[in-house]
Coordinates of C-alpha atoms in Angstrom, one line a residue:
Chain A
M1 CA 39.2 38.3 -59.8
L2 CA 38.7 37.5 -55.9
E3 CA 41.4 37.8 -53.6
A4 CA 41.6 36.9 -49.8
S5 CA 44.8 38.2 -47.9
A6 CA 45.4 37.0 -44.2
L7 CA 41.5 36.6 -44.3
T8 CA 40.8 35.8 -40.6
K9 CA 37.6 35.0 -38.7
R10 CA 37.4 34.4 -35.1
Y11 CA 34.1 33.5 -33.1
G12 CA 35.4 34.0 -29.4
D13 CA 38.3 32.0 -29.0
K14 CA 37.7 29.7 -32.1
T15 CA 39.4 30.4 -35.1
A16 CA 37.0 29.5 -38.0
V17 CA 39.1 31.1 -40.8
D18 CA 43.0 31.3 -40.2
H19 CA 45.0 33.9 -42.0
L20 CA 43.8 32.6 -45.5
T21 CA 45.5 34.1 -48.6
F22 CA 44.6 33.0 -52.0
S23 CA 43.5 34.4 -55.4
V24 CA 41.1 33.3 -57.6
R25 CA 41.4 33.8 -61.5
P26 CA 38.9 34.4 -64.3
G27 CA 38.6 32.2 -66.9
I28 CA 38.7 28.8 -65.2
V29 CA 36.3 27.1 -62.4
T30 CA 38.1 27.2 -59.0
G31 CA 37.2 24.5 -56.5
F32 CA 37.1 25.5 -53.0
L33 CA 37.6 22.2 -51.2
G34 CA 37.5 21.4 -47.5
P35 CA 35.6 18.9 -44.8
N36 CA 32.6 20.1 -43.4
G37 CA 33.4 22.9 -40.7
A38 CA 36.7 23.9 -42.4
G39 CA 35.6 27.3 -42.9
K40 CA 34.4 27.5 -46.8
S41 CA 30.8 29.1 -46.3
T42 CA 32.5 31.6 -43.3
T43 CA 35.0 32.5 -46.2
M44 CA 32.6 32.8 -48.9
R45 CA 30.3 35.4 -46.7
M46 CA 33.3 37.5 -45.8
L47 CA 34.4 37.7 -49.6
I48 CA 30.8 39.2 -50.2
G49 CA 31.0 41.5 -47.1
L50 CA 27.9 39.5 -45.3
D51 CA 30.5 38.7 -42.3
L52 CA 33.0 41.3 -41.3
P53 CA 36.8 39.7 -41.3
T54 CA 38.5 39.8 -37.7
E55 CA 41.6 40.6 -39.6
G56 CA 42.6 40.3 -43.2
R57 CA 41.0 41.8 -46.3
A58 CA 38.7 40.2 -49.2
T59 CA 38.6 41.9 -52.2
V60 CA 36.6 41.5 -55.8
R61 CA 38.7 43.2 -58.6
G62 CA 40.6 45.2 -56.3
R63 CA 37.8 46.6 -53.8
S64 CA 36.0 45.2 -51.1
Y65 CA 32.7 44.0 -52.4
A66 CA 30.4 46.8 -50.3
D67 CA 32.6 49.4 -52.2
H68 CA 31.3 48.5 -55.7
P69 CA 28.1 50.9 -56.5
A70 CA 26.6 47.8 -58.3
P71 CA 27.5 45.0 -56.4
L72 CA 25.3 42.2 -58.4
H73 CA 26.8 43.4 -61.7
E74 CA 30.3 42.2 -60.0
V75 CA 29.6 39.0 -58.1
G76 CA 26.5 36.9 -58.2
A77 CA 26.5 34.3 -55.3
M78 CA 24.6 31.7 -53.9
L79 CA 25.4 30.9 -50.3
Q80 CA 22.4 28.9 -49.1
A81 CA 19.6 27.5 -51.5
R82 CA 16.7 28.4 -49.1
A83 CA 17.4 32.2 -49.2
V84 CA 13.7 32.8 -50.4
H85 CA 10.6 33.9 -48.4
P86 CA 8.6 30.9 -48.5
G87 CA 5.2 32.8 -49.3
R88 CA 6.7 34.7 -52.3
S89 CA 6.8 33.2 -55.8
A90 CA 10.3 32.6 -57.6
R91 CA 9.5 35.4 -60.3
D92 CA 8.7 37.9 -57.5
H93 CA 11.7 36.9 -55.3
L94 CA 14.0 37.7 -58.5
R95 CA 12.1 40.8 -58.8
T96 CA 12.8 42.2 -55.4
L97 CA 16.3 41.6 -56.2
A98 CA 16.7 42.9 -59.5
A99 CA 14.9 46.0 -58.5
T100 CA 17.7 47.1 -56.1
H101 CA 19.8 47.5 -59.4
G102 CA 17.2 48.5 -61.8
I103 CA 17.6 45.3 -63.7
P104 CA 14.7 45.3 -65.9
S105 CA 12.2 42.1 -65.9
R106 CA 13.1 40.9 -69.2
R107 CA 16.4 39.9 -67.6
V108 CA 14.3 38.2 -64.5
D109 CA 12.5 36.0 -67.0
E110 CA 15.6 35.3 -68.8
V111 CA 17.4 33.7 -65.7
I112 CA 14.1 31.9 -65.0
D113 CA 14.2 30.2 -68.4
L114 CA 18.2 29.4 -68.2
V115 CA 17.7 27.5 -64.7
G116 CA 14.7 25.8 -66.3
L117 CA 12.0 27.0 -63.8
R118 CA 9.5 28.6 -66.2
S119 CA 6.8 26.2 -65.4
V120 CA 7.1 27.0 -61.8
A121 CA 8.0 30.6 -61.9
T122 CA 4.6 32.0 -60.2
R123 CA 4.3 29.2 -57.6
R124 CA 5.2 30.2 -54.0
A125 CA 9.0 28.9 -53.2
G126 CA 8.1 27.8 -49.9
G127 CA 6.9 24.5 -51.9
F128 CA 9.8 24.3 -53.8
S129 CA 12.1 21.0 -53.8
L130 CA 15.7 21.6 -52.9
G131 CA 16.9 21.0 -56.3
M132 CA 14.2 23.6 -57.3
A133 CA 15.4 26.2 -54.8
Q134 CA 19.2 25.4 -55.6
R135 CA 18.2 26.3 -59.3
L136 CA 16.5 29.8 -58.1
G137 CA 19.9 30.5 -56.0
V138 CA 21.7 30.2 -59.2
A139 CA 19.1 32.1 -61.2
A140 CA 19.5 35.1 -58.4
A141 CA 23.5 34.6 -58.9
L142 CA 23.1 35.1 -62.5
L143 CA 20.6 38.0 -62.3
G144 CA 23.0 40.8 -62.8
D145 CA 25.2 39.2 -65.4
P146 CA 28.1 39.3 -63.1
A147 CA 31.6 38.9 -63.9
T148 CA 32.3 36.6 -60.8
L149 CA 30.2 34.0 -59.6
I150 CA 30.4 32.6 -55.9
L151 CA 28.6 29.1 -55.3
D152 CA 28.5 27.5 -51.9
E153 CA 27.9 23.5 -52.4
P154 CA 25.8 24.2 -55.5
V155 CA 25.4 20.5 -56.5
N156 CA 23.8 19.6 -52.9
G157 CA 20.4 18.2 -53.3
L158 CA 20.4 18.0 -57.3
D159 CA 19.8 14.7 -59.2
P160 CA 22.1 13.3 -61.5
E161 CA 20.6 15.4 -64.4
G162 CA 20.9 18.4 -62.1
V163 CA 24.5 17.9 -61.1
L164 CA 25.4 17.4 -64.9
W165 CA 23.5 20.8 -65.7
I166 CA 25.4 22.5 -62.9
R167 CA 28.7 21.2 -64.2
T168 CA 28.2 22.4 -67.9
L169 CA 27.0 25.7 -66.8
L170 CA 30.0 26.4 -64.5
K171 CA 32.2 25.5 -67.2
R172 CA 30.4 27.6 -69.7
L173 CA 30.6 30.7 -67.4
A174 CA 34.4 30.2 -66.8
A175 CA 34.7 29.7 -70.6
E176 CA 32.8 33.3 -70.9
G177 CA 35.7 34.7 -69.1
R178 CA 34.1 35.0 -65.5
T179 CA 35.6 34.1 -62.5
V180 CA 34.0 30.9 -60.9
F181 CA 34.6 30.0 -57.3
V182 CA 32.7 27.0 -56.2
S183 CA 33.0 25.3 -52.9
S184 CA 32.4 21.3 -52.2
H185 CA 33.2 18.9 -49.8
L186 CA 33.6 16.4 -52.5
M187 CA 36.9 16.0 -54.3
S188 CA 35.3 13.9 -56.9
E189 CA 32.9 16.5 -58.1
M190 CA 35.7 19.1 -58.3
A191 CA 37.8 16.6 -60.3
L192 CA 34.9 16.7 -63.0
T193 CA 34.3 20.4 -62.9
A194 CA 37.3 22.5 -61.5
E195 CA 40.6 23.4 -63.1
H196 CA 42.2 24.8 -60.2
L197 CA 41.7 24.1 -56.2
V198 CA 41.8 26.0 -53.2
I199 CA 41.7 23.7 -50.4
I200 CA 41.3 24.4 -46.9
G201 CA 41.2 22.4 -43.6
R202 CA 40.4 24.2 -40.0
G203 CA 40.2 27.4 -41.7
R204 CA 43.9 27.2 -42.6
L205 CA 45.3 26.9 -46.6
L206 CA 46.4 23.5 -47.5
A207 CA 46.8 23.7 -51.1
D208 CA 46.3 26.2 -53.8
C209 CA 47.4 24.7 -57.1
S210 CA 45.8 22.8 -60.1
V211 CA 43.8 19.7 -60.0
A212 CA 46.6 17.9 -61.9
D213 CA 49.5 19.3 -59.8
F214 CA 47.3 18.1 -56.8
T215 CA 47.0 14.6 -57.9
R216 CA 50.7 14.5 -58.5
S217 CA 51.9 15.8 -55.5
A218 CA 49.4 14.6 -53.1
A219 CA 49.1 11.1 -54.2
K220 CA 51.1 8.3 -52.8
N221 CA 52.0 6.5 -55.9
T222 CA 52.6 2.7 -55.6
V223 CA 53.3 -0.2 -57.8
R224 CA 51.4 -3.3 -57.7
A225 CA 53.4 -6.7 -58.6
R226 CA 51.6 -9.9 -58.7
T227 CA 54.1 -13.0 -58.8
P228 CA 54.2 -16.5 -57.7
D229 CA 57.2 -16.0 -56.0
A230 CA 56.0 -13.3 -53.9
E231 CA 58.2 -13.8 -50.7
L232 CA 61.5 -13.9 -52.8
L233 CA 60.8 -10.6 -54.7
R234 CA 59.6 -9.2 -51.2
T235 CA 63.2 -9.7 -49.7
R236 CA 65.1 -8.5 -52.7
L237 CA 63.1 -5.2 -53.1
A238 CA 63.6 -4.3 -49.6
G239 CA 65.6 -1.0 -49.0
P240 CA 65.9 1.9 -46.7
D241 CA 63.1 3.8 -48.5
V242 CA 61.0 0.9 -49.5
T243 CA 57.6 -0.1 -48.0
I244 CA 56.3 -3.1 -49.4
T245 CA 52.6 -4.4 -48.0
G246 CA 50.4 -7.1 -49.3
D247 CA 46.8 -7.1 -49.6
D248 CA 44.5 -10.3 -49.7
T249 CA 45.1 -10.9 -53.4
G250 CA 48.7 -11.7 -52.4
D251 CA 49.8 -9.0 -54.5
L252 CA 52.9 -6.7 -53.4
I253 CA 52.1 -3.1 -53.2
V254 CA 55.2 -1.3 -53.4
S255 CA 56.3 2.4 -52.7
G256 CA 59.8 3.6 -53.1
R257 CA 60.7 1.8 -56.0
T258 CA 59.4 2.4 -59.9
A259 CA 57.8 -0.3 -61.9
E260 CA 61.1 -0.1 -64.0
Q261 CA 63.1 -0.9 -61.1
I262 CA 60.8 -3.8 -60.1
G263 CA 61.0 -5.3 -63.4
R264 CA 64.9 -5.4 -63.9
I265 CA 65.2 -7.0 -60.1
A266 CA 62.7 -9.4 -61.3
A267 CA 64.3 -10.2 -64.4
G268 CA 67.7 -10.2 -63.0
L269 CA 66.2 -13.1 -60.2
G270 CA 64.5 -14.9 -63.2
I271 CA 61.0 -14.4 -61.4
V272 CA 58.0 -14.4 -63.4
L273 CA 55.7 -11.3 -63.2
Y274 CA 52.1 -11.5 -64.1
Q275 CA 51.4 -8.0 -63.4
L276 CA 53.3 -4.9 -62.8
T277 CA 51.1 -1.6 -62.5
D278 CA 51.5 1.7 -61.4
Q279 CA 48.9 2.7 -58.9
V280 CA 47.7 6.2 -59.0
A281 CA 45.7 7.3 -56.0
S282 CA 42.2 8.8 -56.9
L283 CA 41.6 12.5 -56.3
E284 CA 39.3 11.6 -53.5
E285 CA 42.3 9.4 -51.5
A286 CA 44.6 12.4 -52.2
F287 CA 42.1 15.0 -50.6
M288 CA 41.6 12.6 -47.4
E289 CA 45.4 12.2 -47.2
Q290 CA 45.7 16.0 -47.6
T291 CA 43.1 17.0 -45.0
K292 CA 42.9 13.9 -42.5
D293 CA 44.7 16.2 -40.0
A294 CA 42.6 19.0 -40.3
T295 CA 39.1 17.4 -40.2
E296 CA 36.8 19.2 -37.5
Y297 CA 34.7 16.3 -37.1
Q298 CA 36.5 13.0 -37.0
A299 CA 35.0 9.7 -35.7
V300 CA 37.2 7.8 -33.1
A301 CA 38.0 4.8 -34.4
Chain B
M1 CA 17.9 26.0 -72.8
S2 CA 20.3 28.0 -75.1
A3 CA 23.8 29.0 -74.4
D4 CA 23.0 32.6 -75.4
F5 CA 20.9 32.9 -72.1
V6 CA 23.7 33.4 -69.8
T7 CA 24.9 36.8 -71.5
P8 CA 21.9 39.0 -71.2
S9 CA 19.8 40.1 -74.2
P10 CA 21.2 43.3 -76.2
A11 CA 20.9 46.8 -74.9
A12 CA 21.8 45.6 -71.4
F13 CA 21.5 47.3 -68.2
H14 CA 23.9 49.0 -66.3
G15 CA 22.4 49.7 -62.9
R16 CA 23.6 50.9 -59.6
V17 CA 22.0 50.5 -56.4
T18 CA 20.2 54.1 -55.4
Q19 CA 18.0 54.3 -52.7
T20 CA 14.9 54.9 -54.9
R21 CA 15.7 51.4 -56.1
V22 CA 15.8 50.0 -52.8
L23 CA 12.5 51.5 -52.2
H24 CA 11.1 50.0 -55.0
S25 CA 12.6 46.5 -54.1
E26 CA 10.9 47.0 -50.5
W27 CA 7.5 47.7 -52.1
L28 CA 7.8 44.7 -54.1
K29 CA 8.7 42.5 -50.9
L30 CA 5.7 44.0 -49.0
S31 CA 3.3 43.9 -52.0
T32 CA 3.8 40.2 -53.1
I33 CA 3.2 38.4 -49.8
R34 CA -0.2 37.3 -49.2
S35 CA 0.0 37.9 -45.3
T36 CA 0.2 41.7 -45.9
Y37 CA -3.1 41.6 -47.7
I38 CA -4.6 39.5 -45.0
T39 CA -3.4 41.6 -42.0
A40 CA -4.7 44.9 -44.0
A41 CA -8.2 43.2 -44.7
L42 CA -8.3 41.9 -41.0
T43 CA -7.2 45.5 -39.4
L44 CA -9.8 47.2 -41.3
V45 CA -12.5 44.6 -40.3
V46 CA -11.9 44.5 -36.8
T47 CA -11.3 48.3 -36.5
I48 CA -14.4 49.4 -38.0
G49 CA -16.6 46.3 -36.6
L50 CA -15.5 47.3 -32.9
A51 CA -16.5 51.1 -33.4
I52 CA -19.7 49.7 -34.3
V53 CA -20.3 47.4 -31.6
T54 CA -18.9 49.8 -28.9
C55 CA -20.6 52.9 -30.1
W56 CA -23.9 51.0 -30.3
G57 CA -23.2 49.9 -26.7
Q58 CA -22.2 53.3 -25.6
S59 CA -25.2 55.0 -27.1
D60 CA -27.2 52.6 -24.8
H61 CA -25.3 53.3 -21.6
Y62 CA -25.3 57.2 -22.2
A63 CA -28.8 57.6 -20.7
W64 CA -27.8 56.2 -17.4
M65 CA -24.4 57.8 -17.4
A66 CA -23.3 59.7 -14.3
P67 CA -23.1 63.4 -14.7
D68 CA -19.3 63.6 -14.4
L69 CA -18.9 61.0 -17.1
K70 CA -21.2 62.7 -19.6
A71 CA -18.9 65.7 -18.8
R72 CA -16.3 64.0 -20.4
W73 CA -18.3 62.1 -23.0
D74 CA -15.7 61.6 -26.1
P75 CA -17.8 59.8 -28.9
A76 CA -14.8 60.0 -31.2
G77 CA -12.8 58.3 -28.8
W78 CA -15.1 55.4 -28.4
S79 CA -15.2 55.0 -32.2
Q80 CA -11.1 54.8 -32.2
I81 CA -11.6 51.7 -30.0
G82 CA -10.3 49.6 -32.3
F83 CA -6.6 50.7 -32.4
T84 CA -6.1 48.5 -29.3
F85 CA -6.2 45.8 -32.0
S86 CA -4.7 47.7 -34.9
Q87 CA -1.6 48.6 -33.0
L88 CA -1.1 44.8 -32.3
S89 CA -1.6 43.7 -36.2
I90 CA 0.3 46.3 -37.6
G91 CA 3.0 46.4 -35.0
V92 CA 3.5 42.3 -35.5
L93 CA 3.5 42.7 -39.4
G94 CA 6.0 45.4 -38.9
V95 CA 8.2 42.8 -37.0
L96 CA 7.7 40.3 -39.4
T97 CA 8.6 42.5 -42.3
V98 CA 12.2 42.3 -40.8
T99 CA 12.5 39.0 -39.0
G100 CA 10.5 37.4 -42.2
E101 CA 13.7 37.8 -43.8
Y102 CA 16.0 36.5 -41.2
T103 CA 14.1 33.2 -40.8
S104 CA 13.8 32.6 -44.4
G105 CA 17.7 33.5 -45.5
M106 CA 16.4 36.1 -47.7
I107 CA 18.6 38.7 -45.5
R108 CA 21.8 37.1 -47.3
A109 CA 20.4 37.9 -50.8
T110 CA 19.1 41.4 -49.5
L111 CA 22.3 42.5 -48.0
G112 CA 24.2 41.1 -50.9
A113 CA 22.4 43.3 -53.3
V114 CA 22.7 46.0 -50.8
P115 CA 25.8 45.8 -49.0
E116 CA 25.9 49.1 -47.7
R117 CA 22.7 47.9 -45.5
W118 CA 21.1 50.9 -44.0
P119 CA 19.3 52.0 -47.1
V120 CA 17.4 48.4 -46.7
L121 CA 16.1 49.5 -43.4
E122 CA 15.3 52.9 -44.4
A123 CA 13.5 51.7 -47.1
K124 CA 11.6 49.1 -45.3
A125 CA 10.7 51.7 -42.8
A126 CA 9.3 54.3 -45.4
V127 CA 7.6 51.7 -47.5
F128 CA 6.0 50.2 -44.7
G129 CA 5.2 53.4 -42.8
A130 CA 3.6 54.8 -45.7
A131 CA 1.4 51.6 -46.3
A132 CA 0.7 51.5 -42.6
L133 CA -0.3 55.3 -42.6
V134 CA -2.7 55.1 -45.4
L135 CA -4.2 52.1 -44.2
S136 CA -4.6 53.5 -40.7
M137 CA -6.1 56.8 -42.1
I138 CA -8.5 54.6 -44.0
G139 CA -9.4 52.4 -40.8
C140 CA -9.5 55.4 -38.5
L141 CA -12.1 57.6 -40.5
A142 CA -14.1 54.8 -41.5
A143 CA -14.3 53.6 -38.0
F144 CA -15.2 57.2 -36.7
Y145 CA -18.1 57.6 -39.6
A146 CA -19.3 54.2 -38.8
G147 CA -19.4 55.0 -34.9
Q148 CA -21.1 58.3 -35.4
T149 CA -23.9 56.5 -37.1
M150 CA -24.6 54.5 -33.9
F151 CA -24.8 57.7 -31.9
A152 CA -26.8 59.7 -34.6
G153 CA -30.1 58.5 -33.4
K154 CA -29.5 60.2 -30.0
H155 CA -27.5 63.3 -31.3
I156 CA -24.8 62.6 -29.1
G157 CA -22.2 61.8 -31.8
T158 CA -19.6 64.4 -33.0
T159 CA -18.1 66.0 -36.5
L160 CA -14.5 66.0 -37.6
S161 CA -14.6 69.5 -37.4
A162 CA -15.5 69.8 -33.7
P163 CA -12.5 70.7 -31.5
G164 CA -9.8 68.1 -31.0
V165 CA -11.8 65.3 -33.0
A166 CA -9.5 65.6 -36.0
R167 CA -6.3 65.2 -33.6
E168 CA -8.1 62.5 -32.1
I169 CA -8.7 60.7 -35.3
F170 CA -5.4 61.1 -37.4
G171 CA -3.5 60.9 -34.1
T172 CA -4.9 57.3 -33.4
A173 CA -3.8 57.0 -37.1
F174 CA -0.4 58.2 -36.4
Y175 CA 0.2 56.2 -33.4
V176 CA -1.0 52.7 -35.0
T177 CA 1.9 53.7 -37.9
L178 CA 4.5 54.4 -35.4
V179 CA 3.8 51.2 -33.5
G180 CA 4.4 49.4 -36.9
L181 CA 7.5 51.4 -37.1
F182 CA 8.5 50.3 -33.8
G183 CA 8.0 46.7 -34.8
I184 CA 10.7 47.2 -37.8
A185 CA 13.0 48.7 -35.3
L186 CA 12.6 45.9 -32.9
G187 CA 12.4 43.4 -35.6
A188 CA 15.9 44.6 -37.0
L189 CA 17.3 44.5 -33.8
V190 CA 16.4 41.1 -32.3
R191 CA 16.5 39.3 -35.7
S192 CA 14.0 36.7 -34.5
T193 CA 10.1 36.4 -34.9
P194 CA 9.4 35.0 -31.5
G195 CA 11.8 37.6 -30.1
G196 CA 10.7 40.6 -32.0
I197 CA 6.6 39.9 -31.1
S198 CA 7.4 39.4 -27.5
C199 CA 9.4 42.5 -27.2
L200 CA 6.7 44.4 -28.9
L201 CA 3.7 43.3 -27.1
G202 CA 5.9 43.3 -23.8
I203 CA 6.4 47.2 -24.4
I204 CA 3.3 48.1 -25.7
T205 CA 0.6 46.2 -23.7
I206 CA 2.2 44.5 -20.8
L207 CA 4.6 47.1 -19.6
P208 CA 1.6 49.6 -18.7
L209 CA -0.1 46.6 -16.8
V210 CA 3.0 45.7 -14.8
A211 CA 3.3 49.4 -13.8
R212 CA 0.2 49.3 -12.0
G213 CA 1.7 47.1 -9.4
L214 CA 4.1 49.7 -8.3
P215 CA 3.2 51.9 -5.2
E216 CA 0.9 54.9 -6.2
N217 CA 3.0 57.7 -6.3
W218 CA 5.7 55.7 -8.1
Y219 CA 3.3 54.8 -10.7
N220 CA 2.0 58.2 -11.0
A221 CA 5.4 59.6 -11.6
L222 CA 6.5 57.0 -14.0
A223 CA 3.5 55.7 -16.4
P224 CA 3.2 59.0 -18.2
Y225 CA 6.4 58.2 -19.6
L226 CA 5.9 54.5 -20.8
P227 CA 6.1 54.3 -24.4
S228 CA 2.3 53.3 -25.2
N229 CA 0.9 55.6 -22.5
A230 CA 2.4 58.6 -23.8
G231 CA 1.9 57.3 -27.5
T232 CA -2.1 57.1 -26.8
D233 CA -2.5 60.3 -25.2
I234 CA -3.2 61.5 -28.6
T235 CA -6.3 59.0 -29.0
R236 CA -8.2 60.9 -26.3
L237 CA -10.4 64.1 -26.5
Y238 CA -9.7 65.3 -22.7
H239 CA -6.4 65.3 -20.4
T240 CA -6.6 63.4 -17.4
P241 CA -4.2 63.5 -14.6
H242 CA -1.0 61.8 -14.7
T243 CA -0.8 61.3 -18.4
L244 CA 1.2 63.7 -20.9
Y245 CA -0.8 66.2 -23.1
P246 CA -1.4 64.8 -26.8
W247 CA 1.2 66.2 -28.8
P248 CA 4.2 66.0 -26.2
G249 CA 2.8 62.3 -25.3
F250 CA 3.1 61.6 -29.1
G251 CA 6.3 63.1 -29.5
L252 CA 8.1 61.1 -26.6
F253 CA 6.6 57.9 -28.2
A254 CA 8.4 58.8 -31.6
L255 CA 11.5 59.6 -29.6
Y256 CA 11.4 55.9 -28.2
V257 CA 10.8 54.6 -31.8
A258 CA 13.5 56.9 -33.4
G259 CA 16.1 55.8 -30.6
T260 CA 15.1 52.1 -31.3
F261 CA 15.7 52.6 -34.7
A262 CA 19.2 54.4 -34.4
V263 CA 20.4 51.4 -32.3
A264 CA 19.2 49.0 -35.0
T265 CA 20.6 50.6 -37.5
V266 CA 24.1 50.9 -36.2
L267 CA 23.9 47.1 -35.3
L268 CA 22.7 46.1 -38.7
K269 CA 25.8 47.5 -40.2
R270 CA 28.3 46.0 -37.6
R271 CA 26.8 42.6 -37.3
D272 CA 27.4 39.6 -39.4
A273 CA 24.3 38.9 -41.3

């Protein structure tokens, strides 16, 4: 269980994280979404006490991260893949972290096997590819068998097989009853992995809801109608809350009327419909819609 | 890859962070990096090599030396000339011990594991200090005996039991160790490799040179208190004007190092990692 209450981080007059309040529950994967520069990494750093909040509080099971006597058993974190001395082997890197908590080297070998790095465990980590470094970061996070995992962009730099591996691993960790908090700037990735979403933009909370609720509320649902009498149908559908746009296929894209209503009106007019379909916006579109005003770096059209 | 691996094997561990464990972790860090061994080997070779070359040369000069110089003849001091190199190699290694973690990003993992933070700096200093002291002791003693061998033929050497000699030899080892700890403190303060090394070299080697540009009475008043001038008083047999006595000088240098450490410790706790 992770909780942020009015969590705020200011650098000079720039506010990176602005009174964020949310909680992350155990047993499910919670996606932490936001455009680049939204404050995701800063928030995660504050959760594990690396950055001190300007205001507010971040807690792990009711206590500040730093107040836990064995933090690696509470939270396993991967905040940046390359957090390894390039001259040290993967195994030695994990041994130095394990030593702080008296974690036996048997466990070090277990996590190395778990992330599939056994064949390169004694090689200097400086020569690792981004994907291998990412796996080593996950191994370090799992070292203490923590109840909570915080992973910043874990799929970055992974090949498709690696992405699938992370996805499966995260779901399995959540199914074991752990709290899993994963950041990403890709809604599509979170749609496949997460059940719950915390979405931020410019440091502010935009949404804290289930993936299903998010799609339902944020999506602009429209109906696509294909008919040879498009102009007639267009004039008859018009109303105060109705917007009708066309696309290059000549179809009408209607919002403000349900498919049923359109069907009845068409039937009343004797208009032939070739197609009448509900259009559900993809998660990615919904996410872009939600965060378009809160994007830190936006191209000027 | 089996699902069972996520949960640890039976007889699971229930560790908590202790200072002893952090010490063990820091020892692993120091001993699993190749540059530690390269620096150690290089330091020993240069320290002993310089002792041999310098003492061989001085044994040749001795015959023509002016009487006042002969009166201040310091055969043990000549054998310790290699500290001018080892203070830099050990000092730079001290800087790197800390800044290497910042440049690689390892510091986030380290402070994530030990969020109390100050035990990390304390353990780094203890482990590095102990290793540097052992290495310096070996280097200084070996350099001493190697140097005296060069003097032996002319019977102008000395022994460890002669007055002040043990203080010179072990004092040199203490001084080099303290420079290493100074490197750690500066590294923790500056958190950048180039910055840390510049500060260390600036204070240890450049500051005394710059001070020479001051008017004579200013220099005489100020120079004894510069960190490396005070610290190296212990490496010489005879006291010279406008320097501190060996132990007070060493004590002052130790205070400079301790002060830097104190500031670094406070900032480590307060700064974002």
